[in-house]
Amino acid sequence: MPSVPILGQVALKNNSETGESAAVATLHGVRRIPGGTVIYFSIGYPASTKDTSTFIVGLDKYSPAYSRSNPTTSLAKNMLVDTAGKKVYTSLIPAGDTSWISGHSDCICSDSAGLSDYHSGQARVIYQVVAPMPDSVKSVDVFISGQVIGNVKVDNGPMTPEVDPSKPVLVGMGWPKIDQSAVASSVEPAKSVIDLTTSVADLEQTVITRATPKQISVALASDVLFATDSATLSPKAQVVLQRAAADVKTAGGTGILQVVGYTDDTGSTSHNVDLSQRRAAAVAAAIKPLLEAGVQLPTSGKGEADPVAPNTTAEGRTLNRRVSIVFAPEGGAK
Amino acid sequence: MSRLRRATSGNLTGSIAVVAILALSLAGCAGDGKLTPKASPGSTAASGSSGAMRDESEAVLGWTPPTPVAKTEGKLGDRPIPQPATVPATAEIISVRAGDASTILTWQLSSATDIPVQGLTLNTTDGVRSWPDAVHLVDPVGQKTYAVDTMDAKIDTYCVCSRFPSHVGPDPVRMTSEYPPLSATVTSVSVQIPNFAPVTVSVTR
């Protein structure tokens, strides 16, 4: 048994292309440091791996970063996900980043440049610094090159003993020293924190609840609630209203709940706004008895604004025809 | 369910540019062992209680990935829509792990035939969906469908999941993705992948 901390392991194999063998990624630590959060992990091929000449694990100096300028690099993203707080903590961007020139965003992480002659059976420790997290975050889900290790405890302080990070560091031989000055001078760390959205629906996709740190939206499918171009609730509407009311209550919807109507982009803007307003009013009146006493349901119609799907397909237009009940999470927007 | 296009599984050409062939030179690092461990509050020692540092690669890399608990057969598409998926393939579920705040699906995909899928593998008749859009967990008892978590960057929306492979063949490609937390009473879910038969899997907690 290794004596180094092992918080989770995943197999990395992104493609079946000839020559790419499965690497093992091992998570060793998630640590708060001043100005950031460090992910310590190692990657290597088992000793039995014969062909290590083609080593494609989405990992180089650039790819660990979730790039703000070039999102394609997120395909190999390393990041921390606070699912309870619905925040994603992505790579800090160092000062002097030249992403607008190179197309890649730099990161504050181990530098693999110039390394060669990889040998199977050796696991190399790598670090990457992502955005700082509040002390209230006790555990996170960790993404290493797109593979998830769930429910990892967050500790404080860098892992020690620290060793020279400019040379390869084998597991057990210390931990790469973090470039604290680079962390301190990182560019707008708040921009490395991204809102997470969760989505849960009923089996028929007639009631979809989406949650972000700032709001919860329970969307009712207009196609079930109303006939085409009508604001009169259909006989089938009651089931949908009951499901939506249950979801609103489960999500803690009390107080003021905004009821907002939307349409697809078919028809004139003025007609769509009027139709969506009338539909929102119909839903508000019908669902109020099903909710907690005392809730207020102000209504509005936004027509074709704020689509949740492209209006270029029939399926997308169906999703956009909706009435949403919108409210802040319990305790207010986070 | 959101139908926002996810760049995550789109054209992988751009990703190849950043997916470097990383050749690690580790042969000369034995000298690092001369460094002396130093303690600090909240730290974790690099090696055992003796304080001596040693290469533990063998023990770490000796880990054996978990084996699948269920599998389902289906088809993959090797051509853009509207061409149908025609290549037989196997999806194997390794685990569905439910936590207090999230659920993590780990699965793998393989095909007896090498397929350059170009990120369009899970085409459906109603449009192009990347797998984050298309792979759902379904709780048949609670009558709920769970979609992959997403994050909204300024430019686009991305899944909290593995990228989709650009190539699928006999050696399985492993993927993971994150979903909202399941109800505490859920003991099994149906994993639903377009063009594959739904497969029921026990939930581990």
Coordinates of C-alpha atoms in Angstrom, one line a residue:
Chain A
M1 CA 0.0 0.0 0.0
P2 CA 1.3 3.4 -0.9
S3 CA 1.8 5.8 2.0
V4 CA 1.0 8.9 0.0
P5 CA -2.6 10.1 0.3
I6 CA -4.9 8.7 -2.4
L7 CA -8.2 10.4 -2.6
G8 CA -9.4 8.7 -5.8
Q9 CA -8.1 7.1 -9.0
V10 CA -9.4 7.1 -12.5
A11 CA -8.3 5.5 -15.8
L12 CA -7.6 8.0 -18.6
K13 CA -8.2 6.8 -22.0
N14 CA -9.8 9.3 -24.3
N15 CA -9.8 7.5 -27.5
S16 CA -9.4 4.0 -28.9
E17 CA -6.8 5.1 -31.4
T18 CA -4.0 2.7 -31.9
G19 CA -1.1 3.2 -29.5
E20 CA -3.0 5.1 -26.8
S21 CA -2.8 3.1 -23.7
A22 CA -4.8 3.7 -20.5
A23 CA -3.0 5.9 -18.0
V24 CA -3.8 6.0 -14.3
A25 CA -4.5 9.3 -12.7
T26 CA -4.4 9.5 -9.0
L27 CA -5.7 12.4 -6.9
H28 CA -3.5 13.1 -3.9
G29 CA -4.9 16.4 -2.5
V30 CA -7.1 19.4 -2.8
R31 CA -5.6 22.2 -0.7
R32 CA -6.5 25.8 0.0
I33 CA -3.6 28.2 -0.3
P34 CA -3.7 32.0 -0.2
G35 CA -5.4 33.2 -3.4
G36 CA -6.2 29.8 -4.8
T37 CA -6.9 26.1 -4.5
V38 CA -4.4 23.5 -5.5
I39 CA -5.2 20.1 -7.1
Y40 CA -2.3 17.6 -6.6
F41 CA -2.5 14.6 -8.8
S42 CA -0.2 12.1 -10.5
I43 CA -0.4 10.4 -13.9
G44 CA 1.5 7.4 -15.2
Y45 CA 1.3 4.2 -17.1
P46 CA 1.4 0.8 -15.3
A47 CA 4.7 -1.0 -15.6
S48 CA 3.1 -3.5 -17.9
T49 CA 2.4 -0.9 -20.6
K50 CA 4.4 -1.7 -23.6
D51 CA 3.8 1.2 -25.9
T52 CA 4.2 4.6 -24.3
S53 CA 5.4 6.4 -27.4
T54 CA 1.9 7.8 -28.0
F55 CA 0.8 9.4 -24.7
I56 CA -2.3 11.3 -25.2
V57 CA -4.1 12.1 -22.0
G58 CA -5.0 15.7 -22.7
L59 CA -2.3 17.0 -20.5
D60 CA 0.3 19.5 -21.2
K61 CA 1.2 22.9 -19.9
Y62 CA -2.0 24.4 -21.4
S63 CA -4.7 21.8 -21.5
P64 CA -5.2 21.5 -17.8
A65 CA -6.5 25.0 -17.8
Y66 CA -10.1 25.8 -18.4
S67 CA -9.4 28.5 -20.8
R68 CA -11.6 31.6 -20.7
S69 CA -10.4 32.6 -24.2
N70 CA -10.4 29.3 -25.9
P71 CA -13.0 27.0 -24.5
T72 CA -11.9 24.0 -26.5
T73 CA -9.2 23.5 -24.0
S74 CA -11.9 22.7 -21.5
L75 CA -12.1 19.3 -23.2
A76 CA -9.2 18.4 -21.0
K77 CA -10.3 20.4 -18.1
N78 CA -9.2 20.0 -14.6
M79 CA -11.5 21.7 -12.2
L80 CA -13.3 21.6 -8.8
V81 CA -17.1 21.4 -8.7
D82 CA -18.9 22.5 -5.6
T83 CA -22.2 20.9 -6.4
A84 CA -23.9 22.1 -3.2
G85 CA -23.0 25.7 -3.9
K86 CA -23.4 25.2 -7.6
K87 CA -20.0 26.7 -8.5
V88 CA -17.2 25.4 -10.7
Y89 CA -13.7 26.5 -9.8
T90 CA -11.5 26.5 -12.9
S91 CA -7.9 27.3 -13.6
L92 CA -6.4 30.6 -12.5
I93 CA -4.9 32.5 -15.3
P94 CA -1.4 33.9 -14.7
A95 CA -0.5 37.5 -15.4
G96 CA 1.0 37.8 -18.8
D97 CA -1.1 35.2 -20.3
T98 CA -0.9 35.4 -24.1
S99 CA -4.0 33.4 -24.9
W100 CA -5.2 36.0 -27.4
I101 CA -2.1 35.3 -29.4
S102 CA -1.6 31.6 -29.0
G103 CA -5.1 30.5 -28.8
H104 CA -4.3 28.7 -25.5
S105 CA -4.7 30.0 -22.0
D106 CA -1.8 29.4 -19.7
C107 CA -2.2 28.0 -16.2
I108 CA -0.5 28.0 -12.9
C109 CA 0.5 24.4 -13.0
S110 CA 3.4 21.9 -13.4
D111 CA 5.4 22.7 -16.5
S112 CA 5.8 19.6 -18.7
A113 CA 7.7 21.5 -21.4
G114 CA 10.9 19.9 -22.5
L115 CA 10.3 16.5 -21.0
S116 CA 11.0 13.3 -22.9
D117 CA 11.7 9.7 -22.6
Y118 CA 8.7 8.7 -20.5
H119 CA 9.0 5.3 -18.9
S120 CA 6.1 3.1 -17.9
G121 CA 5.8 2.3 -14.3
Q122 CA 6.5 5.9 -13.2
A123 CA 3.8 8.2 -11.9
R124 CA 4.6 11.9 -12.0
V125 CA 3.1 14.4 -9.6
I126 CA 1.4 17.4 -11.2
Y127 CA -0.3 20.4 -9.6
Q128 CA -2.7 22.9 -10.9
V129 CA -4.0 26.0 -9.1
V130 CA -7.7 26.9 -9.6
A131 CA -9.8 29.7 -8.2
P132 CA -10.0 30.2 -4.4
M133 CA -12.9 28.7 -2.7
P134 CA -14.8 30.0 0.4
D135 CA -14.0 28.3 3.7
S136 CA -17.6 27.0 3.7
V137 CA -16.8 24.6 0.9
K138 CA -15.8 21.4 2.7
S139 CA -15.8 18.9 -0.2
V140 CA -15.8 19.0 -3.9
D141 CA -16.0 16.8 -7.0
V142 CA -12.7 16.8 -8.8
F143 CA -12.2 16.6 -12.6
I144 CA -8.9 15.3 -13.8
S145 CA -8.7 15.5 -17.6
G146 CA -12.4 15.2 -17.7
Q147 CA -12.7 12.2 -15.4
V148 CA -14.6 12.7 -12.1
I149 CA -13.6 11.8 -8.6
G150 CA -16.5 12.6 -6.3
N151 CA -16.8 14.0 -2.8
V152 CA -13.2 14.9 -2.0
K153 CA -12.4 16.7 1.2
V154 CA -10.7 20.1 0.9
D155 CA -7.7 20.6 3.2
N156 CA -5.6 23.7 4.0
G157 CA -2.1 24.5 3.1
P158 CA 0.3 23.2 0.5
M159 CA 1.3 19.5 0.6
T160 CA 4.8 19.1 2.0
P161 CA 7.7 18.5 1.7
E162 CA 7.8 20.8 -1.3
V163 CA 10.4 20.1 -4.0
D164 CA 11.7 21.8 -7.1
P165 CA 8.8 21.8 -9.6
S166 CA 10.9 22.4 -12.6
K167 CA 12.0 18.7 -12.6
P168 CA 9.7 15.7 -12.8
V169 CA 8.5 14.7 -9.3
L170 CA 7.7 11.0 -8.8
V171 CA 5.0 10.0 -6.4
G172 CA 6.5 9.7 -2.9
M173 CA 9.4 12.0 -3.6
G174 CA 7.7 15.2 -2.3
W175 CA 5.3 17.6 -3.8
P176 CA 6.0 20.3 -6.4
K177 CA 6.4 23.7 -4.9
I178 CA 3.6 26.1 -5.8
D179 CA 4.4 29.3 -7.5
Q180 CA 2.8 31.5 -4.9
S181 CA 3.8 34.7 -6.6
A182 CA 2.0 33.6 -9.8
V183 CA -1.1 32.8 -7.7
A184 CA -1.0 36.2 -6.1
S185 CA -0.8 38.0 -9.5
S186 CA -3.3 35.9 -11.3
V187 CA -5.7 37.7 -13.6
E188 CA -9.2 38.3 -12.2
P189 CA -9.6 35.1 -10.3
A190 CA -13.3 35.7 -9.8
K191 CA -13.7 35.1 -13.6
S192 CA -12.4 31.6 -13.0
V193 CA -15.5 30.7 -11.0
I194 CA -18.4 29.6 -13.2
D195 CA -22.0 29.0 -12.2
L196 CA -23.3 25.4 -12.3
T197 CA -26.7 24.5 -13.7
T198 CA -28.6 21.4 -12.7
S199 CA -31.6 20.1 -14.5
V200 CA -34.3 17.6 -13.5
A201 CA -37.4 16.8 -15.4
D202 CA -40.4 14.6 -15.3
L203 CA -40.4 11.6 -17.6
E204 CA -42.4 13.4 -20.3
Q205 CA -40.2 16.5 -20.1
T206 CA -43.3 18.6 -19.4
V207 CA -41.9 20.1 -16.2
I208 CA -38.2 20.9 -16.1
T209 CA -36.5 22.3 -13.0
R210 CA -33.3 24.1 -13.6
A211 CA -31.2 25.4 -10.7
T212 CA -28.3 27.8 -10.6
P213 CA -26.7 29.6 -7.6
K214 CA -28.9 32.6 -8.3
Q215 CA -32.3 31.2 -9.2
I216 CA -34.5 28.2 -9.6
S217 CA -36.8 27.9 -12.6
V218 CA -39.6 25.4 -12.9
A219 CA -40.6 25.4 -16.6
L220 CA -44.0 24.1 -17.7
A221 CA -44.4 23.0 -21.3
S222 CA -46.9 25.2 -23.0
D223 CA -47.8 22.6 -25.6
V224 CA -49.4 20.5 -22.8
L225 CA -50.9 23.5 -21.1
F226 CA -52.5 25.2 -24.1
A227 CA -53.7 24.7 -27.6
T228 CA -51.9 26.5 -30.3
D229 CA -52.2 30.3 -30.0
S230 CA -54.5 29.9 -27.0
A231 CA -54.2 31.0 -23.4
T232 CA -56.9 28.8 -22.1
L233 CA -55.7 25.9 -20.0
S234 CA -56.3 22.5 -21.6
P235 CA -57.8 19.5 -19.8
K236 CA -54.3 18.0 -19.6
A237 CA -52.9 21.0 -17.8
Q238 CA -53.9 20.0 -14.3
V239 CA -51.5 17.1 -14.1
V240 CA -48.6 19.4 -15.2
L241 CA -49.7 22.1 -12.8
Q242 CA -49.7 19.6 -9.9
R243 CA -46.2 18.3 -10.8
A244 CA -44.9 21.8 -11.1
A245 CA -46.4 22.8 -7.8
A246 CA -44.8 19.8 -6.1
D247 CA -41.4 20.7 -7.6
V248 CA -41.7 24.4 -6.5
K249 CA -42.4 23.3 -3.0
T250 CA -39.6 20.7 -3.0
A251 CA -37.2 23.5 -4.1
G252 CA -38.3 25.8 -1.3
G253 CA -40.4 28.2 -3.4
T254 CA -42.1 30.6 -1.0
G255 CA -42.8 34.3 -1.0
I256 CA -42.6 36.0 -4.4
L257 CA -42.5 33.6 -7.3
Q258 CA -42.3 35.3 -10.7
V259 CA -44.4 33.6 -13.4
V260 CA -43.0 34.3 -16.8
G261 CA -44.4 33.3 -20.2
Y262 CA -42.4 32.6 -23.3
T263 CA -43.0 31.6 -26.9
D264 CA -40.9 30.4 -29.8
D265 CA -40.0 32.9 -32.5
T266 CA -42.9 32.1 -34.8
G267 CA -45.2 35.1 -35.3
S268 CA -44.8 38.8 -34.5
T269 CA -43.0 40.0 -31.4
S270 CA -46.0 42.0 -30.2
H271 CA -48.3 39.0 -30.6
N272 CA -45.9 36.7 -28.8
V273 CA -45.5 39.0 -25.9
D274 CA -49.2 39.3 -25.5
L275 CA -49.8 35.6 -25.8
S276 CA -47.0 34.8 -23.3
Q277 CA -48.4 37.3 -20.8
R278 CA -51.9 35.8 -21.0
R279 CA -50.5 32.3 -20.6
A280 CA -48.5 33.4 -17.6
A281 CA -51.6 34.8 -16.0
A282 CA -53.6 31.7 -16.6
V283 CA -50.9 29.5 -15.0
A284 CA -50.5 31.8 -12.0
A285 CA -54.2 31.7 -11.3
A286 CA -54.4 27.9 -11.6
I287 CA -51.3 27.0 -9.7
K288 CA -51.7 29.4 -6.7
P289 CA -54.1 27.1 -4.8
L290 CA -51.6 24.3 -5.2
L291 CA -48.7 26.2 -3.6
E292 CA -48.0 27.3 0.0
A293 CA -50.4 29.8 1.4
G294 CA -49.3 33.4 1.0
V295 CA -47.2 33.1 -2.1
Q296 CA -47.3 36.0 -4.5
L297 CA -47.3 35.3 -8.2
P298 CA -46.6 38.4 -10.3
T299 CA -46.8 37.6 -14.0
S300 CA -45.1 38.8 -17.1
G301 CA -44.7 37.8 -20.8
K302 CA -41.4 37.9 -22.6
G303 CA -42.5 36.4 -25.9
E304 CA -39.6 34.9 -27.8
A305 CA -36.9 36.3 -25.5
D306 CA -34.5 34.2 -23.5
P307 CA -34.8 30.9 -25.5
V308 CA -33.5 27.8 -23.7
A309 CA -33.0 26.0 -27.0
P310 CA -32.4 27.0 -30.7
N311 CA -35.5 28.0 -32.5
T312 CA -34.1 26.4 -35.7
T313 CA -35.6 23.0 -34.9
A314 CA -39.1 21.8 -34.0
E315 CA -37.7 20.3 -30.8
G316 CA -36.1 23.6 -29.8
R317 CA -39.2 25.6 -30.5
T318 CA -41.2 23.2 -28.3
L319 CA -38.8 23.7 -25.4
N320 CA -39.0 27.5 -25.8
R321 CA -42.8 27.5 -25.6
R322 CA -43.1 27.5 -21.8
V323 CA -44.3 29.2 -18.7
S324 CA -41.6 29.4 -16.0
I325 CA -42.0 29.9 -12.3
V326 CA -38.8 31.6 -11.1
F327 CA -37.6 32.3 -7.6
A328 CA -34.4 32.6 -5.6
P329 CA -33.0 29.6 -3.8
E330 CA -33.7 29.2 -0.1
G331 CA -31.7 31.8 1.7
G332 CA -31.7 34.0 -1.4
A333 CA -29.4 34.1 -4.4
K334 CA -25.9 32.8 -3.6
Chain B
M1 CA -34.1 19.0 -21.1
S2 CA -31.8 21.6 -22.4
R3 CA -30.9 21.3 -26.1
L4 CA -28.1 23.9 -26.0
R5 CA -25.3 22.7 -28.1
R6 CA -22.3 21.7 -26.1
A7 CA -19.0 22.5 -27.7
T8 CA -17.6 19.8 -25.5
S9 CA -18.4 17.1 -27.9
G10 CA -18.2 19.1 -31.1
N11 CA -15.4 19.1 -33.6
L12 CA -12.4 17.7 -31.8
T13 CA -10.0 19.2 -34.2
G14 CA -9.5 22.1 -31.9
S15 CA -9.0 19.9 -29.0
I16 CA -6.3 17.9 -30.7
A17 CA -4.3 21.1 -30.9
V18 CA -4.2 21.3 -27.2
V19 CA -4.0 17.6 -26.5
A20 CA -0.3 17.3 -26.5
I21 CA 1.7 14.2 -26.7
L22 CA 3.3 14.3 -23.3
A23 CA 6.5 12.4 -23.0
L24 CA 7.6 12.4 -19.4
S25 CA 11.2 12.1 -18.7
L26 CA 11.5 10.7 -15.2
A27 CA 14.8 8.9 -15.5
G28 CA 16.9 11.5 -13.9
C29 CA 14.9 12.4 -10.9
A30 CA 16.3 10.1 -8.4
G31 CA 18.3 12.9 -7.0
D32 CA 15.1 14.4 -5.7
G33 CA 15.3 11.8 -3.0
K34 CA 18.1 13.8 -1.3
L35 CA 15.6 16.5 -0.3
T36 CA 14.6 16.6 3.3
P37 CA 11.0 16.5 4.3
K38 CA 9.7 19.5 6.1
A39 CA 6.6 19.6 8.2
S40 CA 3.9 22.2 8.2
P41 CA 0.5 22.6 9.7
G42 CA -2.1 20.6 7.7
S43 CA 0.5 19.0 5.6
T44 CA 0.6 15.4 4.5
A45 CA 3.9 13.6 4.5
A46 CA 5.2 12.4 1.1
S47 CA 6.1 9.0 2.4
G48 CA 5.7 6.8 5.3
S49 CA 6.0 7.4 9.0
S50 CA 9.7 7.0 8.8
G51 CA 9.9 10.3 6.9
A52 CA 12.1 8.8 4.2
M53 CA 10.9 9.6 0.7
R54 CA 10.8 6.9 -1.8
D55 CA 9.3 6.3 -5.3
E56 CA 5.8 4.9 -4.8
S57 CA 4.8 4.8 -8.4
E58 CA 4.5 1.1 -8.5
A59 CA 2.0 1.0 -5.7
V60 CA 0.0 3.9 -7.1
L61 CA -0.1 2.5 -10.7
G62 CA -1.0 -1.0 -9.5
W63 CA -4.5 0.2 -9.1
T64 CA -7.0 -1.9 -11.1
P65 CA -10.0 0.0 -12.6
P66 CA -13.4 -1.2 -11.5
T67 CA -15.1 -3.6 -13.9
P68 CA -18.5 -2.9 -15.5
V69 CA -21.7 -3.9 -13.7
A70 CA -24.0 -3.8 -16.7
K71 CA -23.9 -3.4 -20.4
T72 CA -26.2 -2.6 -23.3
E73 CA -25.9 -2.9 -27.0
G74 CA -26.6 -0.2 -29.5
K75 CA -25.3 1.5 -32.5
L76 CA -23.0 4.4 -33.2
G77 CA -22.9 6.7 -36.2
D78 CA -19.8 7.3 -38.1
R79 CA -21.3 9.9 -40.4
P80 CA -23.0 13.2 -39.8
I81 CA -26.7 13.4 -39.6
P82 CA -29.1 12.7 -41.3
Q83 CA -27.2 9.5 -41.8
P84 CA -28.4 6.9 -39.3
A85 CA -26.3 5.2 -36.7
T86 CA -25.4 1.8 -38.1
V87 CA -22.2 0.5 -36.4
P88 CA -22.9 -2.0 -33.6
A89 CA -21.4 -0.9 -30.3
T90 CA -21.4 -1.7 -26.6
A91 CA -21.9 0.7 -23.7
E92 CA -20.9 -0.6 -20.3
I93 CA -21.8 1.0 -17.1
I94 CA -19.1 0.9 -14.5
S95 CA -21.0 2.8 -11.7
V96 CA -23.6 5.2 -10.7
R97 CA -22.5 6.8 -7.5
A98 CA -24.9 8.9 -5.6
G99 CA -23.7 11.6 -3.2
D100 CA -25.5 14.2 -1.1
A101 CA -24.9 16.9 -3.7
S102 CA -24.3 15.1 -7.0
T103 CA -24.4 11.8 -8.8
I104 CA -21.5 10.5 -10.9
L105 CA -21.9 8.1 -13.8
T106 CA -18.9 6.2 -15.1
W107 CA -19.2 4.2 -18.3
Q108 CA -17.3 3.1 -21.3
L109 CA -18.0 2.7 -24.9
S110 CA -16.5 0.2 -27.4
S111 CA -17.1 -1.2 -30.9
A112 CA -15.7 -4.2 -32.7
T113 CA -15.1 -1.9 -35.6
D114 CA -12.9 1.1 -35.4
I115 CA -15.0 4.2 -35.8
P116 CA -13.8 7.7 -36.3
V117 CA -16.8 9.3 -34.8
Q118 CA -15.9 13.0 -35.0
G119 CA -17.9 13.8 -32.0
L120 CA -21.2 13.1 -33.7
T121 CA -21.7 9.6 -32.3
L122 CA -25.0 10.0 -30.6
N123 CA -26.8 11.5 -33.5
T124 CA -30.5 11.1 -33.2
T125 CA -33.2 11.6 -35.8
D126 CA -34.2 14.9 -34.4
G127 CA -30.8 16.5 -34.4
V128 CA -27.3 16.4 -33.4
R129 CA -26.8 15.9 -29.7
S130 CA -23.6 15.5 -27.9
W131 CA -23.7 12.8 -25.3
P132 CA -23.9 15.2 -22.4
D133 CA -27.2 16.3 -23.8
A134 CA -28.4 12.9 -24.6
V135 CA -27.4 10.6 -21.8
H136 CA -29.8 10.7 -18.9
L137 CA -30.4 9.0 -15.6
V138 CA -34.0 8.0 -15.1
D139 CA -35.6 7.2 -11.8
P140 CA -38.6 5.2 -12.8
V141 CA -40.1 5.1 -9.3
G142 CA -39.8 8.8 -8.7
Q143 CA -40.7 9.6 -12.3
K144 CA -37.7 11.9 -12.8
T145 CA -35.1 12.4 -15.5
Y146 CA -31.7 13.8 -14.6
A147 CA -29.7 15.7 -17.1
V148 CA -25.9 16.2 -17.0
D149 CA -24.8 19.3 -15.0
T150 CA -23.7 22.2 -17.1
M151 CA -21.7 25.3 -16.6
D152 CA -22.3 28.5 -18.5
A153 CA -19.2 30.2 -19.8
K154 CA -19.7 33.5 -21.7
I155 CA -19.1 31.8 -25.0
D156 CA -21.1 28.6 -24.7
T157 CA -22.5 26.1 -22.3
Y158 CA -20.4 23.1 -21.3
C159 CA -21.2 19.9 -19.7
V160 CA -19.6 18.7 -16.4
C161 CA -18.4 15.6 -18.1
S162 CA -15.7 13.9 -20.1
R163 CA -15.2 14.9 -23.7
F164 CA -16.7 12.6 -26.2
P165 CA -14.1 10.4 -27.9
S166 CA -13.1 11.2 -31.5
H167 CA -12.5 7.5 -32.1
V168 CA -14.1 4.4 -30.7
G169 CA -12.8 0.8 -31.2
P170 CA -12.4 -2.5 -29.4
D171 CA -10.6 -1.1 -26.4
P172 CA -13.2 0.7 -24.4
V173 CA -13.1 4.5 -23.9
R174 CA -14.0 5.6 -20.4
M175 CA -16.1 8.5 -19.6
T176 CA -17.7 10.1 -16.5
S177 CA -20.3 12.8 -16.0
E178 CA -22.0 14.5 -13.2
Y179 CA -25.7 14.7 -12.5
P180 CA -27.9 16.3 -9.8
P181 CA -28.3 14.4 -6.5
L182 CA -30.7 11.5 -6.6
S183 CA -33.4 11.2 -4.0
A184 CA -32.2 9.3 -1.0
T185 CA -34.7 6.6 -1.7
V186 CA -33.5 5.8 -5.1
T187 CA -31.7 2.4 -5.3
S188 CA -31.5 1.9 -9.0
V189 CA -31.7 4.1 -12.2
S190 CA -32.1 3.5 -15.9
V191 CA -29.2 4.8 -17.9
Q192 CA -30.5 6.0 -21.2
I193 CA -28.2 6.5 -24.2
P194 CA -29.6 7.3 -27.6
N195 CA -29.5 4.4 -30.0
F196 CA -28.8 2.0 -27.1
A197 CA -31.3 -0.1 -25.1
P198 CA -31.9 1.4 -21.7
V199 CA -30.0 -0.4 -18.9
T200 CA -30.9 -0.5 -15.2
V201 CA -28.1 -0.1 -12.8
S202 CA -28.0 -0.3 -9.0
V203 CA -26.9 2.9 -7.3
T204 CA -24.0 2.9 -5.0
R205 CA -23.8 5.4 -2.1

